[in-house]
Short mmCIF file of C-alpha atoms and ligand atoms in Angstrom, two decimals:
data_model
loop_
_atom_site.label_atom_id
_atom_site.label_comp_id
_atom_site.label_asym_id
_atom_site.label_seq_id
_atom_site.Cartn_x
_atom_site.Cartn_y
_atom_site.Cartn_z
CA UNK A 1 5.49 7.86 15.68
CA UNK A 2 2.00 8.22 17.14
CA UNK A 3 0.99 4.55 17.37
CA UNK A 4 3.40 1.64 17.27
CA UNK A 5 3.41 -2.12 17.78
CA UNK A 6 6.60 -3.70 19.14
CA UNK A 7 5.91 -6.97 17.29
CA UNK A 8 5.34 -5.36 13.88
CA UNK A 9 8.15 -5.64 11.32
CA UNK A 10 7.15 -2.39 9.59
CA UNK A 11 7.12 -0.51 12.93
CA UNK A 12 10.63 -1.86 13.54
CA UNK A 13 11.71 -0.63 10.10
CA UNK A 14 10.17 2.80 10.75
CA UNK A 15 12.04 3.01 14.09
CA UNK A 16 15.28 2.06 12.31
CA UNK A 17 15.65 -1.23 14.21
CA UNK A 18 15.64 -3.08 10.87
CA UNK A 19 17.47 -1.52 7.90
CA UNK A 20 15.69 -0.55 4.70
CA UNK A 21 16.36 1.29 1.46
CA UNK A 22 14.28 4.44 1.90
CA UNK A 23 13.27 6.57 -1.05
CA UNK A 24 11.04 9.00 0.93
CA UNK A 25 10.74 10.05 4.56
CA UNK A 26 8.63 12.68 6.33
CA UNK A 27 6.93 13.02 9.73
CA UNK A 28 3.96 10.85 8.73
CA UNK A 29 5.25 8.41 6.08
CA UNK A 30 8.22 6.53 4.78
CA UNK A 31 8.57 4.76 1.46
CA UNK A 32 11.14 1.97 1.00
CA UNK A 33 12.11 -0.43 -1.74
CA UNK A 34 10.48 -3.84 -1.27
CA UNK A 35 12.86 -6.57 -0.07
CA UNK A 36 11.22 -9.14 -2.41
CA UNK A 37 10.09 -6.98 -5.32
CA UNK A 38 7.51 -7.94 -7.94
CA UNK A 39 9.59 -5.84 -10.34
CA UNK A 40 12.65 -3.59 -10.23
CA UNK A 41 11.78 -0.45 -8.26
CA UNK A 42 8.81 -1.98 -6.39
CA UNK A 43 8.33 0.29 -3.37
CA UNK A 44 6.12 0.18 -0.28
CA UNK A 45 4.63 3.23 1.44
CA UNK A 46 4.13 2.98 5.23
CA UNK A 47 2.36 5.43 7.53
CA UNK A 48 4.28 6.10 10.75
CA UNK A 49 1.19 4.96 12.62
CA UNK A 50 0.49 1.30 13.29
CA UNK A 51 -2.88 0.56 11.70
CA UNK A 52 -3.48 -3.01 10.61
CA UNK A 53 -5.31 -2.05 7.44
CA UNK A 54 -7.31 0.63 5.60
CA UNK A 55 -10.23 0.31 8.02
CA UNK A 56 -8.05 1.13 11.05
CA UNK A 57 -6.10 4.00 9.46
CA UNK A 58 -7.16 7.54 10.50
CA UNK A 59 -8.53 9.66 7.64
CA UNK A 60 -5.74 12.25 7.81
CA UNK A 61 -3.22 9.54 6.81
CA UNK A 62 -5.47 8.27 4.01
CA UNK A 63 -5.69 11.73 2.50
CA UNK A 64 -1.93 12.25 2.47
CA UNK A 65 -1.01 8.67 1.48
CA UNK A 66 -2.04 8.93 -2.16
CA UNK A 67 -0.27 12.27 -2.50
CA UNK A 68 3.01 10.73 -1.28
CA UNK A 69 2.46 7.58 -3.38
CA UNK A 70 1.96 9.76 -6.46
CA UNK A 71 5.15 11.74 -5.79
CA UNK A 72 7.19 8.52 -5.35
CA UNK A 73 5.55 6.83 -8.36
CA UNK A 74 6.51 9.81 -10.54
CA UNK A 75 10.14 9.64 -9.36
CA UNK A 76 10.25 5.86 -9.91
CA UNK A 77 8.80 6.28 -13.41
CA UNK A 78 11.38 8.95 -14.21
CA UNK A 79 14.19 6.74 -12.86
CA UNK A 80 13.25 3.49 -14.59
CA UNK A 81 11.42 4.88 -17.59
CA UNK A 82 8.81 2.17 -17.00
CA UNK A 83 5.69 1.88 -19.16
CA UNK A 84 3.23 1.88 -16.25
CA UNK A 85 2.83 1.69 -12.46
CA UNK A 86 0.33 -0.27 -10.35
CA UNK A 87 -0.72 1.25 -7.02
CA UNK A 88 -1.98 -1.66 -4.91
CA UNK A 89 -3.15 -2.00 -1.36
CA UNK A 90 -4.12 -5.32 0.26
CA UNK A 91 -6.48 -5.61 3.24
CA UNK A 92 -6.79 -9.00 4.94
CA UNK A 93 -5.19 -12.36 4.30
CA UNK A 94 -7.86 -13.20 1.70
CA UNK A 95 -6.74 -10.13 -0.27
CA UNK A 96 -3.08 -11.15 -0.15
CA UNK A 97 -1.98 -9.07 2.87
CA UNK A 98 1.02 -10.64 4.62
CA UNK A 99 2.25 -7.73 6.78
CA UNK A 100 -0.49 -6.33 8.98
CA UNK A 101 0.61 -2.71 9.04
CA UNK A 102 -1.21 -0.68 6.36
CA UNK A 103 0.91 -0.16 3.25
CA UNK A 104 0.58 0.81 -0.38
CA UNK A 105 2.55 -1.01 -3.08
CA UNK A 106 4.03 1.03 -5.92
CA UNK A 107 4.89 -1.48 -8.67
CA UNK A 108 6.65 -0.42 -11.88
CA UNK A 109 5.41 -2.21 -15.01
CA UNK A 110 6.99 -2.85 -18.36
CA UNK A 111 4.93 -3.75 -21.43
CA UNK A 112 4.68 -7.56 -21.65
CA UNK A 113 6.25 -8.16 -18.20
CA UNK A 114 3.54 -10.73 -17.39
CA UNK A 115 3.57 -9.91 -13.66
CA UNK A 116 0.11 -11.45 -13.39
CA UNK A 117 -1.61 -8.53 -11.64
CA UNK A 118 -4.90 -9.28 -13.37
CA UNK A 119 -8.20 -11.15 -12.95
CA UNK A 120 -10.80 -12.98 -14.97
CA UNK A 121 -13.79 -10.70 -15.56
CA UNK A 122 -17.21 -12.08 -14.51
CA UNK A 123 -20.74 -11.15 -15.51
CA UNK A 124 -22.21 -8.66 -13.01
CA UNK A 125 -25.19 -9.95 -11.03
CA UNK A 126 -27.84 -7.42 -10.01
CA UNK A 127 -25.51 -4.43 -9.64
CA UNK A 128 -28.53 -2.14 -9.19
CA UNK A 129 -29.62 -3.86 -5.94
CA UNK A 130 -26.03 -4.30 -4.77
CA UNK A 131 -25.25 -0.60 -5.24
CA UNK A 132 -28.26 0.29 -3.06
CA UNK A 133 -27.18 -2.17 -0.34
CA UNK A 134 -23.65 -0.80 -0.27
CA UNK A 135 -24.90 2.81 -0.16
CA UNK A 136 -27.12 1.93 2.81
CA UNK A 137 -24.01 0.84 4.74
CA UNK A 138 -22.08 4.10 4.24
P1 LIG B 201 1.53 -7.51 1.51
O1 LIG B 201 1.65 -8.91 0.97
O2 LIG B 201 1.24 -7.52 3.00
O3 LIG B 201 0.59 -6.63 0.75
O4 LIG B 201 2.96 -6.86 1.29
C1 LIG B 201 4.01 -6.92 2.18
C2 LIG B 201 5.26 -6.54 1.42
O5 LIG B 201 6.28 -6.21 2.34
C3 LIG B 201 5.79 -7.67 0.52
O6 LIG B 201 5.89 -7.20 -0.82
C4 LIG B 201 7.14 -7.99 1.14
O7 LIG B 201 8.12 -8.35 0.19
C5 LIG B 201 7.50 -6.70 1.86
N1 LIG B 201 8.36 -6.89 3.02
C6 LIG B 201 8.19 -7.78 4.02
N2 LIG B 201 9.18 -7.67 4.92
C7 LIG B 201 9.99 -6.69 4.48
C8 LIG B 201 11.20 -6.11 4.99
O8 LIG B 201 11.73 -6.49 6.03
N3 LIG B 201 11.74 -5.10 4.27
C9 LIG B 201 11.18 -4.66 3.11
N4 LIG B 201 11.81 -3.66 2.47
N5 LIG B 201 10.05 -5.18 2.59
C10 LIG B 201 9.46 -6.18 3.27
ZN1 LIG B 202 3.31 -1.55 12.57
#
């Protein structure tokens, strides 16, 4: 593991100090079943590099992360025969992040499961100006 934090629960899981139900493991990532799942088969992908969030994670991990998430999501779908899968990733407390080691949620969905992963759509305000502002900060 290239970067680790002794106080991080996910780093402890990666090091094997805390047990987990792994479904995938390679030199850069592990994927485990969530201990408090939103649905049966809810899994969490962790890079073996302690980065608090997306902004701290090196690009090489970002590139590979979705590939691994896709592979695991396909296996979960085949196993559970679920109707859909949400791939979610929270950054910051305001966005619902509770463990501050970057991770991607893989959440199986069944039609009508009412998990509540949704939002009320608003009317866009001046998206033209906003798009320009965001582009200027790239
Ligand atoms: P967040 O809210 O930060 O996006 O997601 C953290 C996730 O990690 C939650 O879904 C939570 O249930 C899961 N989690 C927290 N501690 C553990 C643990 O010790 N083992 C496993 N397998 N999952 C955990
Ligand atoms: Zn960590």
